[in-house]
Amino acid sequence: MALKNFTEDENHKTVEELFCSAELVRGVDDELIFVSALHSFLSITAFLGNTLILAALFKETSLHPPSKLLYRNLAITDLCVGIIAEPFYVTYLTSVVNERWDICSYAYWALTYSGLTLCTVSLLTLTAISVDRLLALLLGLRYRQVATYRRACITATGFWILSIVGASTLFWNRRMTSWFQYTVTALGLVTTIFACGKIFVTLRHNQIPVQSHAAQGQPSQPIPLNIARYRKAVYSALWVQGALAICYLPYNIAVFLTPQRGMPLSIYLARSSTAGMVFVNSSLNPLLYCWKIREVRQPVRETLRQLFCRSS
């Protein structure tokens, strides 16, 4: 990748001017074409994979409805990445290669707005999944009275409204957008870490009564079976959260290090190399659902079996 060093004047360009400028295509045409083809493929896999997950969740009946709604909301977000954000990303890369700067500017803004909106919804939904698992552990029988489907719908709708409004600040105040992004990310991470830590501490303490009941010859089998199933649900959520962190964190760090005006060559290279990782998460999540969530894996198998039978 033969990118020249930016001069002092070039260092004072805005992010939009730098990402839609002739400097991008000097010596990197082949790389941009490859990335564009890769994300065209990932757009299709994200669409097909998350469509299949949504169909499986529609058939699945054992998951608690509010919990299922949160996973459906996450799958819808990943589906939107495949049919909205990634096509904008491919359009942006193609316009850069062809030096269509008029199209590039619109594609960059559309990509940034849709990406910020969908990333925020994903982060908030995963935070809600962590809180939902914590409530299921702490509330016991009261959990189904507190975590109702109606409240889950209101929460998911609120996530979308907040994300759309927050991303809209991009068009009149970039500093406000940055603060919105940092605040939501920080609150989401702190809440998720607290919820997961509380879950593991509570599960650790619950080992003592279970073992003592077993030692006294009391019927304790239902308790460990419930805890075992609950552990699987928590670990499944952690796998999804870990995948999001791995895919999102490098780009968020690069954005955080980007100055308000201009962009050093090192930051530009960091943003360019990590931006595509964000979209990989939307194609990765369906695989994690099938691998780690038994309630989703079985309906997916049945759906695929029916599709193959009809085609044959």
Protein backbone atom coordinates (compact mmCIF):
# COMPACT_ATOMS: atom_id res chain seq x y z
CA MET A 1 0.00 0.00 0.00
CA ALA A 2 1.84 3.06 -1.29
CA LEU A 3 0.25 6.06 0.40
CA LYS A 4 2.32 9.22 0.38
CA ASN A 5 2.92 11.25 3.51
CA PHE A 6 0.48 14.12 4.01
CA THR A 7 1.80 17.66 3.93
CA GLU A 8 1.02 20.28 6.54
CA ASP A 9 -1.88 21.65 4.46
CA GLU A 10 -3.29 18.17 3.98
CA ASN A 11 -3.15 17.55 7.71
CA HIS A 12 -5.70 20.37 8.16
CA LYS A 13 -8.29 18.75 5.90
CA THR A 14 -11.54 17.63 7.42
CA VAL A 15 -12.33 13.94 7.73
CA GLU A 16 -14.80 14.13 4.82
CA GLU A 17 -12.33 15.93 2.56
CA LEU A 18 -9.61 13.41 3.33
CA PHE A 19 -11.78 10.33 2.85
CA CYS A 20 -13.06 11.69 -0.47
CA SER A 21 -9.84 12.89 -2.06
CA ALA A 22 -7.41 11.80 -4.73
CA GLU A 23 -4.80 10.84 -2.12
CA LEU A 24 -6.80 7.69 -1.34
CA VAL A 25 -6.44 6.10 -4.78
CA ARG A 26 -2.74 6.54 -5.26
CA GLY A 27 -1.39 3.02 -5.21
CA VAL A 28 -4.33 1.42 -3.37
CA ASP A 29 -6.77 0.73 -6.22
CA ASP A 30 -6.35 -3.04 -6.02
CA GLU A 31 -6.74 -3.08 -2.23
CA LEU A 32 -9.91 -1.00 -2.35
CA ILE A 33 -11.38 -3.20 -5.09
CA PHE A 34 -10.64 -6.31 -3.00
CA VAL A 35 -12.22 -4.80 0.12
CA SER A 36 -15.24 -3.74 -1.93
CA ALA A 37 -15.71 -7.28 -3.29
CA LEU A 38 -15.25 -8.76 0.19
CA HIS A 39 -17.92 -6.56 1.73
CA SER A 40 -20.27 -7.20 -1.17
CA PHE A 41 -20.05 -10.87 -0.16
CA LEU A 42 -20.38 -10.06 3.55
CA SER A 43 -23.46 -7.98 2.81
CA ILE A 44 -25.12 -11.04 1.28
CA THR A 45 -24.08 -13.34 4.14
CA ALA A 46 -25.33 -10.85 6.74
CA PHE A 47 -28.68 -10.60 4.97
CA LEU A 48 -29.14 -14.36 4.53
CA GLY A 49 -27.78 -15.32 7.95
CA ASN A 50 -29.87 -12.87 9.94
CA THR A 51 -32.99 -13.57 7.88
CA LEU A 52 -32.56 -17.22 8.81
CA ILE A 53 -32.09 -16.31 12.49
CA LEU A 54 -35.25 -14.18 12.49
CA ALA A 55 -37.21 -17.06 10.94
CA ALA A 56 -35.82 -19.42 13.59
CA LEU A 57 -36.68 -17.05 16.44
CA PHE A 58 -40.21 -16.73 15.07
CA LYS A 59 -40.65 -20.50 15.36
CA GLU A 60 -38.85 -20.86 18.71
CA THR A 61 -41.19 -20.99 21.72
CA SER A 62 -39.03 -21.98 24.72
CA LEU A 63 -37.22 -18.64 25.10
CA HIS A 64 -38.87 -16.07 27.36
CA PRO A 65 -40.63 -13.56 25.00
CA PRO A 66 -38.76 -10.45 26.25
CA SER A 67 -35.41 -12.23 25.89
CA LYS A 68 -36.36 -13.44 22.43
CA LEU A 69 -37.39 -9.91 21.46
CA LEU A 70 -33.95 -8.57 22.38
CA TYR A 71 -32.23 -11.19 20.22
CA ARG A 72 -34.63 -10.42 17.41
CA ASN A 73 -33.80 -6.73 17.74
CA LEU A 74 -30.10 -7.55 17.51
CA ALA A 75 -30.69 -9.72 14.44
CA ILE A 76 -32.73 -6.93 12.81
CA THR A 77 -29.86 -4.52 13.45
CA ASP A 78 -27.39 -6.91 11.81
CA LEU A 79 -29.81 -7.40 8.92
CA CYS A 80 -29.93 -3.62 8.42
CA VAL A 81 -26.14 -3.56 8.38
CA GLY A 82 -26.21 -6.07 5.53
CA ILE A 83 -28.81 -4.26 3.42
CA ILE A 84 -28.06 -0.62 4.30
CA ALA A 85 -24.66 0.12 5.86
CA GLU A 86 -22.50 -2.32 3.88
CA PRO A 87 -23.95 -1.31 0.48
CA PHE A 88 -23.13 2.30 1.39
CA TYR A 89 -19.62 1.16 2.30
CA VAL A 90 -19.23 -0.62 -1.04
CA THR A 91 -20.59 2.45 -2.84
CA TYR A 92 -18.12 4.65 -1.00
CA LEU A 93 -15.16 2.43 -1.89
CA THR A 94 -16.26 2.16 -5.53
CA SER A 95 -16.66 5.92 -5.83
CA VAL A 96 -13.16 6.43 -4.43
CA VAL A 97 -11.64 3.98 -6.93
CA ASN A 98 -13.49 5.67 -9.82
CA GLU A 99 -12.78 9.15 -8.42
CA ARG A 100 -16.46 10.07 -8.32
CA TRP A 101 -16.12 12.60 -5.52
CA ASP A 102 -19.71 13.83 -5.79
CA ILE A 103 -21.02 10.31 -5.07
CA CYS A 104 -18.26 9.71 -2.52
CA SER A 105 -19.35 12.59 -0.32
CA TYR A 106 -22.97 11.42 -0.13
CA ALA A 107 -21.93 7.78 0.36
CA TYR A 108 -19.57 8.74 3.18
CA TRP A 109 -22.27 10.67 5.04
CA ALA A 110 -24.84 7.91 4.53
CA LEU A 111 -22.32 5.30 5.68
CA THR A 112 -21.38 7.30 8.77
CA TYR A 113 -24.99 8.01 9.77
CA SER A 114 -26.28 4.47 9.24
CA GLY A 115 -23.21 2.93 10.84
CA LEU A 116 -23.45 5.12 13.95
CA THR A 117 -27.18 4.43 14.31
CA LEU A 118 -26.90 0.66 13.94
CA CYS A 119 -23.78 0.36 16.12
CA THR A 120 -25.54 2.27 18.90
CA VAL A 121 -28.61 0.02 18.71
CA SER A 122 -26.40 -3.09 18.83
CA LEU A 123 -24.49 -1.85 21.86
CA LEU A 124 -27.65 -0.86 23.74
CA THR A 125 -29.36 -4.16 22.90
CA LEU A 126 -26.43 -6.22 24.16
CA THR A 127 -26.41 -4.12 27.33
CA ALA A 128 -30.12 -4.87 27.78
CA ILE A 129 -29.45 -8.60 27.29
CA SER A 130 -26.90 -8.50 30.12
CA VAL A 131 -29.33 -6.67 32.41
CA ASP A 132 -32.08 -9.13 31.43
CA ARG A 133 -29.90 -12.09 32.45
CA LEU A 134 -29.08 -10.39 35.76
CA LEU A 135 -32.77 -9.75 36.51
CA ALA A 136 -33.59 -13.37 35.73
CA LEU A 137 -31.06 -14.45 38.35
CA LEU A 138 -31.92 -11.94 41.07
CA LEU A 139 -35.71 -11.79 40.79
CA GLY A 140 -36.44 -15.49 40.54
CA LEU A 141 -40.19 -16.08 40.18
CA ARG A 142 -40.84 -12.32 40.00
CA TYR A 143 -38.76 -12.07 36.84
CA ARG A 144 -41.66 -12.82 34.48
CA GLN A 145 -43.77 -10.17 36.19
CA VAL A 146 -41.08 -7.50 35.89
CA ALA A 147 -39.57 -8.37 32.47
CA THR A 148 -42.73 -8.28 30.38
CA TYR A 149 -42.99 -8.30 26.60
CA ARG A 150 -44.54 -4.82 26.59
CA ARG A 151 -41.64 -3.35 28.55
CA ALA A 152 -39.17 -5.06 26.24
CA CYS A 153 -40.93 -3.54 23.21
CA ILE A 154 -40.80 -0.07 24.77
CA THR A 155 -37.11 -0.53 25.57
CA ALA A 156 -36.21 -1.70 22.06
CA THR A 157 -38.19 1.15 20.49
CA GLY A 158 -36.44 3.61 22.80
CA PHE A 159 -33.07 2.27 21.66
CA TRP A 160 -33.91 2.97 18.02
CA ILE A 161 -35.26 6.47 18.73
CA LEU A 162 -32.24 7.40 20.85
CA SER A 163 -29.81 6.04 18.24
CA ILE A 164 -31.49 7.84 15.34
CA VAL A 165 -31.67 11.15 17.21
CA GLY A 166 -28.11 10.83 18.49
CA ALA A 167 -26.74 10.03 15.03
CA SER A 168 -28.66 12.98 13.58
CA THR A 169 -26.39 15.36 15.49
CA LEU A 170 -23.78 14.38 12.91
CA PHE A 171 -25.32 16.86 10.47
CA TRP A 172 -24.98 19.98 12.60
CA ASN A 173 -22.47 19.38 15.41
CA ARG A 174 -19.74 16.76 15.13
CA ARG A 175 -18.51 17.47 18.67
CA MET A 176 -21.97 16.65 20.03
CA THR A 177 -21.95 13.43 18.02
CA SER A 178 -18.61 12.45 19.51
CA TRP A 179 -19.84 13.08 23.05
CA PHE A 180 -23.00 11.09 22.34
CA GLN A 181 -20.95 8.17 21.01
CA TYR A 182 -18.50 8.21 23.92
CA THR A 183 -21.25 8.52 26.53
CA VAL A 184 -23.35 5.67 25.16
CA THR A 185 -20.30 3.44 24.74
CA ALA A 186 -19.04 4.14 28.27
CA LEU A 187 -22.45 3.61 29.90
CA GLY A 188 -23.03 0.44 27.91
CA LEU A 189 -19.65 -1.04 28.81
CA VAL A 190 -19.92 -0.12 32.50
CA THR A 191 -23.45 -1.54 32.76
CA THR A 192 -22.50 -4.74 30.95
CA ILE A 193 -19.38 -5.28 33.08
CA PHE A 194 -21.34 -4.64 36.27
CA ALA A 195 -24.15 -7.01 35.24
CA CYS A 196 -21.77 -9.80 34.22
CA GLY A 197 -19.69 -9.37 37.38
CA LYS A 198 -22.79 -9.48 39.57
CA ILE A 199 -23.99 -12.60 37.75
CA PHE A 200 -20.75 -14.51 38.30
CA VAL A 201 -20.50 -13.46 41.96
CA THR A 202 -24.11 -14.53 42.60
CA LEU A 203 -23.61 -17.84 40.83
CA ARG A 204 -20.47 -18.45 42.86
CA HIS A 205 -22.35 -17.91 46.12
CA ASN A 206 -25.20 -20.12 44.96
CA GLN A 207 -22.84 -23.09 44.78
CA ILE A 208 -22.78 -23.34 48.60
CA PRO A 209 -26.50 -23.98 49.23
CA VAL A 210 -26.74 -26.37 46.29
CA GLN A 211 -23.82 -28.46 47.53
CA SER A 212 -25.04 -28.41 51.15
CA HIS A 213 -28.51 -29.60 50.10
CA ALA A 214 -26.94 -32.43 48.17
CA ALA A 215 -24.78 -33.39 51.14
CA GLN A 216 -27.85 -33.56 53.41
CA GLY A 217 -29.66 -35.86 51.01
CA GLN A 218 -32.29 -33.26 50.10
CA PRO A 219 -33.74 -33.22 46.60
CA SER A 220 -31.61 -30.57 44.94
CA GLN A 221 -31.56 -31.79 41.35
CA PRO A 222 -33.92 -29.13 39.93
CA ILE A 223 -31.68 -26.33 41.25
CA PRO A 224 -28.43 -27.37 39.53
CA LEU A 225 -30.32 -28.12 36.31
CA ASN A 226 -31.77 -24.60 36.28
CA ILE A 227 -28.39 -23.07 37.09
CA ALA A 228 -26.72 -25.12 34.36
CA ARG A 229 -29.22 -23.88 31.79
CA TYR A 230 -28.85 -20.34 33.05
CA ARG A 231 -25.06 -20.55 32.77
CA LYS A 232 -25.37 -21.59 29.13
CA ALA A 233 -27.60 -18.59 28.44
CA VAL A 234 -25.12 -16.24 30.12
CA TYR A 235 -22.13 -17.70 28.29
CA SER A 236 -24.01 -17.48 24.97
CA ALA A 237 -24.63 -13.78 25.56
CA LEU A 238 -20.98 -13.30 26.51
CA TRP A 239 -19.83 -14.86 23.24
CA VAL A 240 -21.99 -12.41 21.28
CA GLN A 241 -20.77 -9.49 23.38
CA GLY A 242 -17.16 -10.58 23.01
CA ALA A 243 -17.50 -10.77 19.23
CA LEU A 244 -18.92 -7.26 19.14
CA ALA A 245 -16.10 -5.94 21.33
CA ILE A 246 -13.43 -7.54 19.13
CA CYS A 247 -14.98 -6.16 15.94
CA TYR A 248 -15.93 -2.69 17.24
CA LEU A 249 -13.18 -1.76 19.68
CA PRO A 250 -10.28 -1.18 17.23
CA TYR A 251 -12.33 1.21 15.11
CA ASN A 252 -13.72 3.06 18.13
CA ILE A 253 -10.19 3.58 19.42
CA ALA A 254 -9.14 4.96 16.04
CA VAL A 255 -12.14 7.32 15.99
CA PHE A 256 -11.38 8.45 19.54
CA LEU A 257 -7.82 9.32 18.54
CA THR A 258 -8.94 11.27 15.46
CA PRO A 259 -8.53 15.05 15.99
CA GLN A 260 -11.45 17.39 15.32
CA ARG A 261 -9.69 18.91 12.29
CA GLY A 262 -7.41 17.07 9.96
CA MET A 263 -6.09 13.60 10.41
CA PRO A 264 -2.50 12.32 10.64
CA LEU A 265 -1.47 9.54 8.31
CA SER A 266 -1.23 7.01 11.14
CA ILE A 267 -4.84 7.69 12.26
CA TYR A 268 -6.07 7.51 8.68
CA LEU A 269 -4.43 4.12 8.19
CA ALA A 270 -5.89 2.89 11.50
CA ARG A 271 -9.43 3.98 10.58
CA SER A 272 -9.17 2.53 7.08
CA SER A 273 -7.93 -0.85 8.28
CA THR A 274 -10.44 -1.23 11.14
CA ALA A 275 -13.63 0.15 9.56
CA GLY A 276 -14.40 -3.07 7.73
CA MET A 277 -14.11 -5.14 10.92
CA VAL A 278 -17.29 -3.50 12.27
CA PHE A 279 -19.38 -5.04 9.48
CA VAL A 280 -17.88 -8.50 9.93
CA ASN A 281 -19.77 -8.72 13.24
CA SER A 282 -23.13 -8.78 11.45
CA SER A 283 -22.11 -11.88 9.49
CA LEU A 284 -20.49 -13.48 12.53
CA ASN A 285 -23.45 -13.20 14.91
CA PRO A 286 -25.71 -15.73 13.10
CA LEU A 287 -22.93 -18.31 13.36
CA LEU A 288 -22.59 -17.63 17.09
CA TYR A 289 -26.35 -17.98 17.59
CA CYS A 290 -26.35 -21.38 15.89
CA TRP A 291 -23.24 -22.52 17.73
CA LYS A 292 -24.02 -21.32 21.25
CA ILE A 293 -27.82 -21.06 21.56
CA ARG A 294 -29.53 -24.44 21.39
CA GLU A 295 -33.00 -22.88 21.21
CA VAL A 296 -31.95 -21.15 17.98
CA ARG A 297 -29.85 -23.95 16.50
CA GLN A 298 -32.68 -26.47 16.27
CA PRO A 299 -35.17 -24.18 14.44
CA VAL A 300 -32.39 -23.15 12.04
CA ARG A 301 -31.75 -26.80 11.21
CA GLU A 302 -35.43 -27.39 10.61
CA THR A 303 -35.71 -24.30 8.40
CA LEU A 304 -32.69 -25.31 6.32
CA ARG A 305 -34.00 -28.87 6.03
CA GLN A 306 -37.33 -27.58 4.73
CA LEU A 307 -35.62 -25.27 2.24
CA PHE A 308 -33.41 -28.04 0.89
CA CYS A 309 -36.33 -30.45 0.66
CA ARG A 310 -38.37 -27.95 -1.34
CA SER A 311 -35.49 -27.16 -3.67
CA SER A 312 -34.81 -30.84 -4.31
